[in-house]
JSON list of C-alpha atoms in Angstrom, two decimals:
[
{"chain": "A", "resi": 88, "resn": "MET", "atom": "CA", "xyz": [-9.41, -13.95, 8.56]},
{"chain": "A", "resi": 89, "resn": "THR", "atom": "CA", "xyz": [-9.76, -10.88, 10.20]},
{"chain": "A", "resi": 90, "resn": "GLY", "atom": "CA", "xyz": [-8.26, -6.84, 9.77]},
{"chain": "A", "resi": 91, "resn": "VAL", "atom": "CA", "xyz": [-6.27, -5.63, 7.37]},
{"chain": "A", "resi": 92, "resn": "LEU", "atom": "CA", "xyz": [-3.11, -5.69, 6.88]},
{"chain": "A", "resi": 93, "resn": "ILE", "atom": "CA", "xyz": [-0.68, -3.41, 4.86]},
{"chain": "A", "resi": 94, "resn": "VAL", "atom": "CA", "xyz": [3.24, -3.58, 4.19]},
{"chain": "A", "resi": 95, "resn": "ASP", "atom": "CA", "xyz": [5.25, -0.51, 2.82]},
{"chain": "A", "resi": 96, "resn": "ASP", "atom": "CA", "xyz": [8.61, 0.69, 3.39]},
{"chain": "A", "resi": 97, "resn": "HIS", "atom": "CA", "xyz": [7.90, 4.51, 3.64]},
{"chain": "A", "resi": 98, "resn": "PRO", "atom": "CA", "xyz": [6.51, 6.19, 6.91]},
{"chain": "A", "resi": 99, "resn": "ILE", "atom": "CA", "xyz": [4.91, 8.78, 5.08]},
{"chain": "A", "resi": 100, "resn": "VAL", "atom": "CA", "xyz": [2.79, 6.24, 1.92]},
{"chain": "A", "resi": 101, "resn": "LEU", "atom": "CA", "xyz": [1.89, 4.17, 5.55]},
{"chain": "A", "resi": 102, "resn": "GLN", "atom": "CA", "xyz": [0.05, 6.09, 7.70]},
{"chain": "A", "resi": 103, "resn": "GLY", "atom": "CA", "xyz": [-1.13, 7.35, 4.80]},
{"chain": "A", "resi": 104, "resn": "PHE", "atom": "CA", "xyz": [-3.05, 4.18, 3.30]},
{"chain": "A", "resi": 105, "resn": "ARG", "atom": "CA", "xyz": [-3.53, 3.88, 7.30]},
{"chain": "A", "resi": 106, "resn": "ARG", "atom": "CA", "xyz": [-5.37, 6.54, 7.16]},
{"chain": "A", "resi": 107, "resn": "MET", "atom": "CA", "xyz": [-7.64, 5.72, 4.00]},
{"chain": "A", "resi": 108, "resn": "VAL", "atom": "CA", "xyz": [-8.61, 2.35, 5.42]},
{"chain": "A", "resi": 109, "resn": "GLU", "atom": "CA", "xyz": [-9.89, 3.95, 8.87]},
{"chain": "A", "resi": 110, "resn": "ASP", "atom": "CA", "xyz": [-11.86, 5.84, 6.54]},
{"chain": "A", "resi": 111, "resn": "ALA", "atom": "CA", "xyz": [-13.74, 2.30, 4.50]},
{"chain": "A", "resi": 112, "resn": "GLY", "atom": "CA", "xyz": [-14.46, 1.25, 7.77]},
{"chain": "A", "resi": 113, "resn": "VAL", "atom": "CA", "xyz": [-12.09, -0.88, 8.99]},
{"chain": "A", "resi": 114, "resn": "GLU", "atom": "CA", "xyz": [-10.70, -0.78, 13.07]},
{"chain": "A", "resi": 115, "resn": "MET", "atom": "CA", "xyz": [-8.54, -3.23, 13.18]},
{"chain": "A", "resi": 116, "resn": "ILE", "atom": "CA", "xyz": [-5.15, -2.28, 11.07]},
{"chain": "A", "resi": 117, "resn": "PHE", "atom": "CA", "xyz": [-2.06, -4.67, 11.03]},
{"chain": "A", "resi": 118, "resn": "GLU", "atom": "CA", "xyz": [1.41, -2.59, 9.88]},
{"chain": "A", "resi": 119, "resn": "ALA", "atom": "CA", "xyz": [4.15, -3.81, 8.58]},
{"chain": "A", "resi": 120, "resn": "GLY", "atom": "CA", "xyz": [8.07, -1.88, 6.82]},
{"chain": "A", "resi": 121, "resn": "ASP", "atom": "CA", "xyz": [9.19, -5.00, 5.10]},
{"chain": "A", "resi": 122, "resn": "PRO", "atom": "CA", "xyz": [8.61, -8.09, 3.36]},
{"chain": "A", "resi": 123, "resn": "VAL", "atom": "CA", "xyz": [9.90, -10.41, 5.98]},
{"chain": "A", "resi": 124, "resn": "SER", "atom": "CA", "xyz": [7.69, -9.04, 8.86]},
{"chain": "A", "resi": 125, "resn": "GLY", "atom": "CA", "xyz": [4.93, -8.47, 6.08]},
{"chain": "A", "resi": 126, "resn": "TYR", "atom": "CA", "xyz": [5.06, -12.60, 5.60]},
{"chain": "A", "resi": 127, "resn": "ARG", "atom": "CA", "xyz": [4.95, -13.43, 9.06]},
{"chain": "A", "resi": 128, "resn": "LEU", "atom": "CA", "xyz": [2.26, -10.83, 10.54]},
{"chain": "A", "resi": 129, "resn": "PHE", "atom": "CA", "xyz": [0.59, -12.37, 7.67]},
{"chain": "A", "resi": 130, "resn": "HIS", "atom": "CA", "xyz": [0.81, -15.82, 9.42]},
{"chain": "A", "resi": 131, "resn": "ARG", "atom": "CA", "xyz": [0.46, -15.09, 12.11]},
{"chain": "A", "resi": 132, "resn": "ILE", "atom": "CA", "xyz": [-3.03, -13.18, 12.08]},
{"chain": "A", "resi": 133, "resn": "ARG", "atom": "CA", "xyz": [-4.60, -14.11, 8.32]},
{"chain": "A", "resi": 134, "resn": "PRO", "atom": "CA", "xyz": [-6.04, -11.35, 7.25]},
{"chain": "A", "resi": 135, "resn": "GLN", "atom": "CA", "xyz": [-9.32, -10.36, 5.77]},
{"chain": "A", "resi": 136, "resn": "VAL", "atom": "CA", "xyz": [-7.29, -8.13, 3.15]},
{"chain": "A", "resi": 137, "resn": "SER", "atom": "CA", "xyz": [-3.47, -7.22, 2.66]},
{"chain": "A", "resi": 138, "resn": "VAL", "atom": "CA", "xyz": [-2.33, -4.55, 1.14]},
{"chain": "A", "resi": 139, "resn": "VAL", "atom": "CA", "xyz": [0.76, -4.96, -0.42]},
{"chain": "A", "resi": 140, "resn": "ASP", "atom": "CA", "xyz": [3.77, -2.33, -1.76]},
{"chain": "A", "resi": 141, "resn": "LEU", "atom": "CA", "xyz": [5.48, -3.96, -4.86]},
{"chain": "A", "resi": 142, "resn": "ALA", "atom": "CA", "xyz": [8.62, -2.36, -4.65]},
{"chain": "A", "resi": 143, "resn": "PHE", "atom": "CA", "xyz": [11.12, -2.27, -1.21]},
{"chain": "A", "resi": 144, "resn": "ARG", "atom": "CA", "xyz": [14.53, -0.62, -1.11]},
{"chain": "A", "resi": 145, "resn": "GLY", "atom": "CA", "xyz": [17.09, -2.70, -2.23]},
{"chain": "A", "resi": 146, "resn": "SER", "atom": "CA", "xyz": [14.93, -5.38, -2.82]},
{"chain": "A", "resi": 147, "resn": "GLY", "atom": "CA", "xyz": [14.07, -5.07, -6.17]},
{"chain": "A", "resi": 148, "resn": "LEU", "atom": "CA", "xyz": [10.58, -5.54, -6.77]},
{"chain": "A", "resi": 149, "resn": "ALA", "atom": "CA", "xyz": [10.02, -7.90, -3.27]},
{"chain": "A", "resi": 150, "resn": "GLY", "atom": "CA", "xyz": [6.27, -7.52, -3.08]},
{"chain": "A", "resi": 151, "resn": "LEU", "atom": "CA", "xyz": [5.82, -9.56, -5.83]},
{"chain": "A", "resi": 152, "resn": "SER", "atom": "CA", "xyz": [7.46, -12.75, -4.08]},
{"chain": "A", "resi": 153, "resn": "LEU", "atom": "CA", "xyz": [5.68, -11.56, -0.62]},
{"chain": "A", "resi": 154, "resn": "ILE", "atom": "CA", "xyz": [2.41, -12.36, -2.35]},
{"chain": "A", "resi": 155, "resn": "ARG", "atom": "CA", "xyz": [3.34, -15.28, -3.93]},
{"chain": "A", "resi": 156, "resn": "ARG", "atom": "CA", "xyz": [4.24, -16.60, -0.50]},
{"chain": "A", "resi": 157, "resn": "MET", "atom": "CA", "xyz": [0.54, -14.70, 1.21]},
{"chain": "A", "resi": 158, "resn": "ARG", "atom": "CA", "xyz": [-1.33, -16.46, -1.74]},
{"chain": "A", "resi": 159, "resn": "ALA", "atom": "CA", "xyz": [0.17, -20.23, -1.74]},
{"chain": "A", "resi": 160, "resn": "LEU", "atom": "CA", "xyz": [0.10, -19.75, 2.64]},
{"chain": "A", "resi": 161, "resn": "GLU", "atom": "CA", "xyz": [-3.69, -18.82, 2.33]},
{"chain": "A", "resi": 162, "resn": "PRO", "atom": "CA", "xyz": [-5.63, -19.95, -1.19]},
{"chain": "A", "resi": 163, "resn": "ARG", "atom": "CA", "xyz": [-8.21, -17.67, 0.01]},
{"chain": "A", "resi": 164, "resn": "ALA", "atom": "CA", "xyz": [-5.79, -14.61, 0.06]},
{"chain": "A", "resi": 165, "resn": "ARG", "atom": "CA", "xyz": [-7.55, -11.23, -0.88]},
{"chain": "A", "resi": 166, "resn": "ILE", "atom": "CA", "xyz": [-4.53, -8.72, -2.04]},
{"chain": "A", "resi": 167, "resn": "LEU", "atom": "CA", "xyz": [-4.29, -5.31, -2.87]},
{"chain": "A", "resi": 168, "resn": "ALA", "atom": "CA", "xyz": [-0.66, -4.64, -4.67]},
{"chain": "A", "resi": 169, "resn": "LEU", "atom": "CA", "xyz": [0.20, -1.11, -4.94]},
{"chain": "A", "resi": 170, "resn": "SER", "atom": "CA", "xyz": [2.48, 0.01, -6.71]},
{"chain": "A", "resi": 171, "resn": "LEU", "atom": "CA", "xyz": [3.80, 3.34, -9.08]},
{"chain": "A", "resi": 172, "resn": "ASN", "atom": "CA", "xyz": [4.46, 1.17, -12.11]},
{"chain": "A", "resi": 173, "resn": "ARG", "atom": "CA", "xyz": [1.81, 1.54, -14.76]},
{"chain": "A", "resi": 174, "resn": "ASP", "atom": "CA", "xyz": [3.16, -0.66, -17.22]},
{"chain": "A", "resi": 175, "resn": "PRO", "atom": "CA", "xyz": [1.03, -3.67, -17.88]},
{"chain": "A", "resi": 176, "resn": "VAL", "atom": "CA", "xyz": [3.53, -6.44, -18.36]},
{"chain": "A", "resi": 177, "resn": "ILE", "atom": "CA", "xyz": [4.56, -5.74, -14.10]},
{"chain": "A", "resi": 178, "resn": "VAL", "atom": "CA", "xyz": [0.99, -5.45, -13.81]},
{"chain": "A", "resi": 179, "resn": "ALA", "atom": "CA", "xyz": [-0.43, -8.75, -15.46]},
{"chain": "A", "resi": 180, "resn": "ARG", "atom": "CA", "xyz": [2.33, -10.33, -13.35]},
{"chain": "A", "resi": 181, "resn": "THR", "atom": "CA", "xyz": [1.16, -9.44, -10.41]},
{"chain": "A", "resi": 182, "resn": "LEU", "atom": "CA", "xyz": [-1.94, -11.16, -10.79]},
{"chain": "A", "resi": 183, "resn": "GLN", "atom": "CA", "xyz": [-0.77, -13.90, -11.96]},
{"chain": "A", "resi": 184, "resn": "VAL", "atom": "CA", "xyz": [1.39, -14.39, -8.25]},
{"chain": "A", "resi": 185, "resn": "GLY", "atom": "CA", "xyz": [-2.01, -13.62, -6.68]},
{"chain": "A", "resi": 186, "resn": "ALA", "atom": "CA", "xyz": [-3.15, -10.24, -6.38]},
{"chain": "A", "resi": 187, "resn": "THR", "atom": "CA", "xyz": [-7.43, -9.63, -6.77]},
{"chain": "A", "resi": 188, "resn": "GLY", "atom": "CA", "xyz": [-6.11, -5.73, -7.13]},
{"chain": "A", "resi": 189, "resn": "TYR", "atom": "CA", "xyz": [-3.73, -3.44, -8.46]},
{"chain": "A", "resi": 190, "resn": "ALA", "atom": "CA", "xyz": [-3.48, 0.20, -7.06]},
{"chain": "A", "resi": 191, "resn": "LEU", "atom": "CA", "xyz": [-1.49, 3.01, -7.98]},
{"chain": "A", "resi": 192, "resn": "LYS", "atom": "CA", "xyz": [0.18, 4.95, -5.26]},
{"chain": "A", "resi": 193, "resn": "ASP", "atom": "CA", "xyz": [-0.89, 8.23, -7.07]},
{"chain": "A", "resi": 194, "resn": "MET", "atom": "CA", "xyz": [-4.63, 7.87, -7.44]},
{"chain": "A", "resi": 195, "resn": "PRO", "atom": "CA", "xyz": [-7.03, 9.80, -5.59]},
{"chain": "A", "resi": 196, "resn": "THR", "atom": "CA", "xyz": [-8.15, 8.44, -2.30]},
{"chain": "A", "resi": 197, "resn": "ASP", "atom": "CA", "xyz": [-11.86, 8.02, -3.66]},
{"chain": "A", "resi": 198, "resn": "ALA", "atom": "CA", "xyz": [-10.02, 5.57, -6.39]},
{"chain": "A", "resi": 199, "resn": "PHE", "atom": "CA", "xyz": [-7.74, 3.86, -3.47]},
{"chain": "A", "resi": 200, "resn": "VAL", "atom": "CA", "xyz": [-10.87, 3.38, -1.17]},
{"chain": "A", "resi": 201, "resn": "GLU", "atom": "CA", "xyz": [-13.02, 1.80, -4.23]},
{"chain": "A", "resi": 202, "resn": "ALA", "atom": "CA", "xyz": [-10.01, -0.57, -4.82]},
{"chain": "A", "resi": 203, "resn": "PHE", "atom": "CA", "xyz": [-10.02, -1.54, -1.40]},
{"chain": "A", "resi": 204, "resn": "LYS", "atom": "CA", "xyz": [-13.89, -2.32, -1.37]},
{"chain": "A", "resi": 205, "resn": "ALA", "atom": "CA", "xyz": [-13.16, -3.95, -4.11]},
{"chain": "A", "resi": 206, "resn": "VAL", "atom": "CA", "xyz": [-10.95, -6.40, -2.82]},
{"chain": "A", "resi": 207, "resn": "SER", "atom": "CA", "xyz": [-12.41, -7.21, 0.44]},
{"chain": "A", "resi": 208, "resn": "GLU", "atom": "CA", "xyz": [-16.22, -7.98, -0.78]},
{"chain": "A", "resi": 209, "resn": "GLY", "atom": "CA", "xyz": [-13.52, -10.26, -2.97]},
{"chain": "A", "resi": 210, "resn": "ARG", "atom": "CA", "xyz": [-13.80, -8.22, -6.16]},
{"chain": "A", "resi": 211, "resn": "ASN", "atom": "CA", "xyz": [-11.14, -8.06, -8.87]},
{"chain": "A", "resi": 212, "resn": "TYR", "atom": "CA", "xyz": [-9.78, -4.30, -8.90]},
{"chain": "A", "resi": 213, "resn": "LEU", "atom": "CA", "xyz": [-7.98, -3.13, -11.69]},
{"chain": "A", "resi": 214, "resn": "PRO", "atom": "CA", "xyz": [-7.83, 1.03, -12.90]},
{"chain": "A", "resi": 215, "resn": "HIS", "atom": "CA", "xyz": [-9.48, 1.18, -16.19]},
{"chain": "A", "resi": 216, "resn": "ALA", "atom": "CA", "xyz": [-6.21, 2.73, -18.52]},
{"chain": "A", "resi": 217, "resn": "ILE", "atom": "CA", "xyz": [-4.36, -0.56, -17.34]},
{"chain": "A", "resi": 218, "resn": "ALA", "atom": "CA", "xyz": [-6.81, -2.52, -17.78]},
{"chain": "A", "resi": 219, "resn": "GLN", "atom": "CA", "xyz": [-6.89, -1.72, -21.60]},
{"chain": "A", "resi": 220, "resn": "ASP", "atom": "CA", "xyz": [-3.08, -2.04, -21.72]},
{"chain": "A", "resi": 221, "resn": "ILE", "atom": "CA", "xyz": [-2.79, -5.65, -20.62]},
{"chain": "A", "resi": 222, "resn": "ALA", "atom": "CA", "xyz": [-6.13, -6.45, -23.04]},
{"chain": "A", "resi": 223, "resn": "LEU", "atom": "CA", "xyz": [-4.19, -5.27, -25.63]},
{"chain": "A", "resi": 224, "resn": "LEU", "atom": "CA", "xyz": [-0.76, -6.66, -24.38]},
{"chain": "A", "resi": 225, "resn": "HIS", "atom": "CA", "xyz": [-2.79, -10.19, -24.93]},
{"chain": "A", "resi": 226, "resn": "ALA", "atom": "CA", "xyz": [-4.12, -9.20, -27.63]},
{"chain": "A", "resi": 227, "resn": "ALA", "atom": "CA", "xyz": [-0.83, -8.64, -29.28]},
{"chain": "A", "resi": 228, "resn": "PRO", "atom": "CA", "xyz": [-0.34, -11.08, -32.09]},
{"chain": "A", "resi": 229, "resn": "CYS", "atom": "CA", "xyz": [3.36, -11.90, -30.34]},
{"chain": "A", "resi": 230, "resn": "GLN", "atom": "CA", "xyz": [3.54, -11.39, -26.19]},
{"chain": "A", "resi": 231, "resn": "PRO", "atom": "CA", "xyz": [6.92, -9.43, -25.43]},
{"chain": "A", "resi": 232, "resn": "PRO", "atom": "CA", "xyz": [9.73, -11.69, -23.82]},
{"chain": "A", "resi": 233, "resn": "ALA", "atom": "CA", "xyz": [8.79, -9.98, -20.40]},
{"chain": "A", "resi": 234, "resn": "ALA", "atom": "CA", "xyz": [5.86, -11.56, -20.39]},
{"chain": "A", "resi": 235, "resn": "GLU", "atom": "CA", "xyz": [7.11, -14.70, -19.58]},
{"chain": "A", "resi": 236, "resn": "LEU", "atom": "CA", "xyz": [9.52, -13.97, -17.67]},
{"chain": "A", "resi": 237, "resn": "THR", "atom": "CA", "xyz": [9.32, -14.98, -13.23]},
{"chain": "A", "resi": 238, "resn": "ALA", "atom": "CA", "xyz": [9.09, -12.79, -10.22]},
{"chain": "A", "resi": 239, "resn": "ARG", "atom": "CA", "xyz": [12.49, -13.91, -9.21]},
{"chain": "A", "resi": 240, "resn": "GLU", "atom": "CA", "xyz": [13.72, -12.83, -12.90]},
{"chain": "A", "resi": 241, "resn": "ILE", "atom": "CA", "xyz": [11.56, -9.56, -12.64]},
{"chain": "A", "resi": 242, "resn": "GLN", "atom": "CA", "xyz": [13.65, -9.06, -8.87]},
{"chain": "A", "resi": 243, "resn": "ILE", "atom": "CA", "xyz": [17.08, -10.08, -10.89]},
{"chain": "A", "resi": 244, "resn": "LEU", "atom": "CA", "xyz": [16.67, -7.49, -13.40]},
{"chain": "A", "resi": 245, "resn": "ILE", "atom": "CA", "xyz": [15.41, -4.68, -11.45]},
{"chain": "A", "resi": 246, "resn": "LEU", "atom": "CA", "xyz": [17.90, -4.57, -9.22]},
{"chain": "A", "resi": 247, "resn": "LEU", "atom": "CA", "xyz": [20.42, -4.99, -12.36]},
{"chain": "A", "resi": 248, "resn": "GLY", "atom": "CA", "xyz": [19.17, -1.52, -13.53]},
{"chain": "A", "resi": 249, "resn": "GLU", "atom": "CA", "xyz": [20.14, -0.15, -9.94]},
{"chain": "A", "resi": 250, "resn": "GLY", "atom": "CA", "xyz": [23.58, -0.99, -10.01]},
{"chain": "A", "resi": 251, "resn": "LYS", "atom": "CA", "xyz": [24.02, -4.06, -8.63]},
{"chain": "A", "resi": 252, "resn": "THR", "atom": "CA", "xyz": [26.65, -6.52, -8.94]},
{"chain": "A", "resi": 253, "resn": "TYR", "atom": "CA", "xyz": [25.61, -10.12, -9.03]},
{"chain": "A", "resi": 254, "resn": "GLN", "atom": "CA", "xyz": [27.30, -10.72, -5.44]},
{"chain": "A", "resi": 255, "resn": "GLY", "atom": "CA", "xyz": [25.23, -7.36, -4.31]},
{"chain": "A", "resi": 256, "resn": "ILE", "atom": "CA", "xyz": [21.92, -8.90, -5.83]},
{"chain": "A", "resi": 257, "resn": "ALA", "atom": "CA", "xyz": [22.31, -12.60, -4.27]},
{"chain": "A", "resi": 258, "resn": "ASP", "atom": "CA", "xyz": [22.92, -11.01, -1.18]},
{"chain": "A", "resi": 259, "resn": "ILE", "atom": "CA", "xyz": [20.17, -8.88, -1.17]},
{"chain": "A", "resi": 260, "resn": "LEU", "atom": "CA", "xyz": [17.67, -11.73, -1.85]},
{"chain": "A", "resi": 261, "resn": "THR", "atom": "CA", "xyz": [19.50, -14.74, 0.55]},
{"chain": "A", "resi": 262, "resn": "ILE", "atom": "CA", "xyz": [20.23, -16.47, -3.71]},
{"chain": "A", "resi": 263, "resn": "GLY", "atom": "CA", "xyz": [23.20, -18.25, -4.32]},
{"chain": "A", "resi": 264, "resn": "TYR", "atom": "CA", "xyz": [25.60, -16.58, -6.88]},
{"chain": "A", "resi": 265, "resn": "ARG", "atom": "CA", "xyz": [25.53, -18.87, -9.23]},
{"chain": "A", "resi": 266, "resn": "SER", "atom": "CA", "xyz": [21.50, -18.78, -9.00]},
{"chain": "A", "resi": 267, "resn": "VAL", "atom": "CA", "xyz": [21.69, -15.05, -10.28]},
{"chain": "A", "resi": 268, "resn": "VAL", "atom": "CA", "xyz": [24.57, -15.83, -13.30]},
{"chain": "A", "resi": 269, "resn": "ASN", "atom": "CA", "xyz": [21.84, -18.21, -14.63]},
{"chain": "A", "resi": 270, "resn": "ALA", "atom": "CA", "xyz": [19.27, -16.37, -13.81]},
{"chain": "A", "resi": 271, "resn": "CYS", "atom": "CA", "xyz": [20.93, -13.47, -16.16]},
{"chain": "A", "resi": 272, "resn": "ALA", "atom": "CA", "xyz": [21.97, -15.74, -18.72]},
{"chain": "A", "resi": 273, "resn": "ALA", "atom": "CA", "xyz": [18.31, -17.06, -19.01]},
{"chain": "A", "resi": 274, "resn": "LEU", "atom": "CA", "xyz": [17.01, -13.09, -18.99]},
{"chain": "A", "resi": 275, "resn": "ARG", "atom": "CA", "xyz": [19.79, -12.80, -22.13]},
{"chain": "A", "resi": 276, "resn": "GLY", "atom": "CA", "xyz": [18.04, -15.20, -23.85]},
{"chain": "A", "resi": 277, "resn": "LYS", "atom": "CA", "xyz": [14.45, -14.38, -23.21]},
{"chain": "A", "resi": 278, "resn": "PHE", "atom": "CA", "xyz": [15.30, -11.05, -24.74]},
{"chain": "A", "resi": 279, "resn": "ARG", "atom": "CA", "xyz": [17.41, -12.29, -27.43]},
{"chain": "A", "resi": 280, "resn": "VAL", "atom": "CA", "xyz": [20.10, -10.05, -25.64]},
{"chain": "A", "resi": 281, "resn": "SER", "atom": "CA", "xyz": [24.26, -11.23, -25.69]},
{"chain": "A", "resi": 282, "resn": "THR", "atom": "CA", "xyz": [25.33, -8.60, -22.84]},
{"chain": "A", "resi": 283, "resn": "GLN", "atom": "CA", "xyz": [24.78, -7.81, -19.30]},
{"chain": "A", "resi": 284, "resn": "ALA", "atom": "CA", "xyz": [24.75, -4.02, -20.91]},
{"chain": "A", "resi": 285, "resn": "ASP", "atom": "CA", "xyz": [21.65, -4.71, -22.60]},
{"chain": "A", "resi": 286, "resn": "LEU", "atom": "CA", "xyz": [19.53, -6.18, -19.51]},
{"chain": "A", "resi": 287, "resn": "VAL", "atom": "CA", "xyz": [20.68, -3.41, -17.62]},
{"chain": "A", "resi": 288, "resn": "ARG", "atom": "CA", "xyz": [19.50, -1.11, -20.68]},
{"chain": "A", "resi": 289, "resn": "ILE", "atom": "CA", "xyz": [16.06, -2.74, -20.63]},
{"chain": "A", "resi": 290, "resn": "SER", "atom": "CA", "xyz": [15.81, -2.56, -16.83]},
{"chain": "A", "resi": 291, "resn": "LEU", "atom": "CA", "xyz": [15.78, 0.79, -17.09]},
{"chain": "A", "resi": 292, "resn": "ASP", "atom": "CA", "xyz": [12.67, 1.27, -18.89]},
{"chain": "A", "resi": 293, "resn": "TYR", "atom": "CA", "xyz": [10.66, -0.73, -15.94]},
{"chain": "A", "resi": 294, "resn": "ARG", "atom": "CA", "xyz": [12.34, 1.56, -13.35]},
{"chain": "A", "resi": 295, "resn": "HIS", "atom": "CA", "xyz": [11.16, 4.43, -15.40]},
{"chain": "A", "resi": 296, "resn": "ASP", "atom": "CA", "xyz": [7.72, 2.46, -15.91]},
{"chain": "A", "resi": 297, "resn": "ARG", "atom": "CA", "xyz": [7.99, 2.87, -19.97]},
{"chain": "A", "resi": 298, "resn": "PRO", "atom": "CA", "xyz": [7.46, -0.92, -21.34]},
{"chain": "A", "resi": 299, "resn": "VAL", "atom": "CA", "xyz": [9.93, -3.16, -21.81]},
{"chain": "A", "resi": 300, "resn": "ARG", "atom": "CA", "xyz": [8.58, -4.06, -24.98]},
{"chain": "A", "resi": 301, "resn": "ARG", "atom": "CA", "xyz": [10.04, -1.22, -26.28]},
{"chain": "A", "resi": 302, "resn": "SER", "atom": "CA", "xyz": [13.32, -1.68, -26.11]},
{"chain": "A", "resi": 303, "resn": "VAL", "atom": "CA", "xyz": [13.34, -5.12, -27.15]},
{"chain": "A", "resi": 304, "resn": "GLY", "atom": "CA", "xyz": [12.05, -3.78, -30.16]},
{"chain": "A", "resi": 305, "resn": "LEU", "atom": "CA", "xyz": [15.68, -1.75, -29.98]},
{"chain": "A", "resi": 306, "resn": "HIS", "atom": "CA", "xyz": [17.87, -4.89, -29.93]},
{"chain": "A", "resi": 307, "resn": "GLY", "atom": "CA", "xyz": [15.53, -6.59, -33.02]},
{"chain": "A", "resi": 308, "resn": "ALA", "atom": "CA", "xyz": [13.62, -9.20, -30.45]}
]
């Protein structure tokens, strides 16, 4: 494995992270602007470290699926996830699917370099405040339903909040319409709600970086 792969669909953000990686002493850097291209590059070059954005325009949290696929292909993969999302449930899920570290896009440059170096050396990295939130999440007597969601269910939940129809979600995720219907039914069961409108309200918590468990409480779960 050699080099660093950065996967992000915002050109300006991509350039910024490239500069920070260069500042960390890396010379061989590869870039991809979408999950499909990112996986193809990962498959070809097997980078020493991959820096992966979680959210992609029109695809929800497609970075979760990409990280899972990277880890399945290369169990030794060192992956630093990037996001503005501070929800401990999302962070915990990102680590579960295979990320080695989690960095916030709005963190100072020196903090990002610290995160990158930790992951490149084979160590885990979490911002201190998020690590505390995750510890509290696991210490809670009852886990929120969101902790039980699969990466695909989280993607569908996010896309629902963006106003996508069942067919639109199926097209974006390249899955069958019936798979989306079944996933939404499973989501309603996990959150103990009865309508699609309830799921949309729950999804808005993800989009605005608020813990999903607040909405769950409103519905009596």
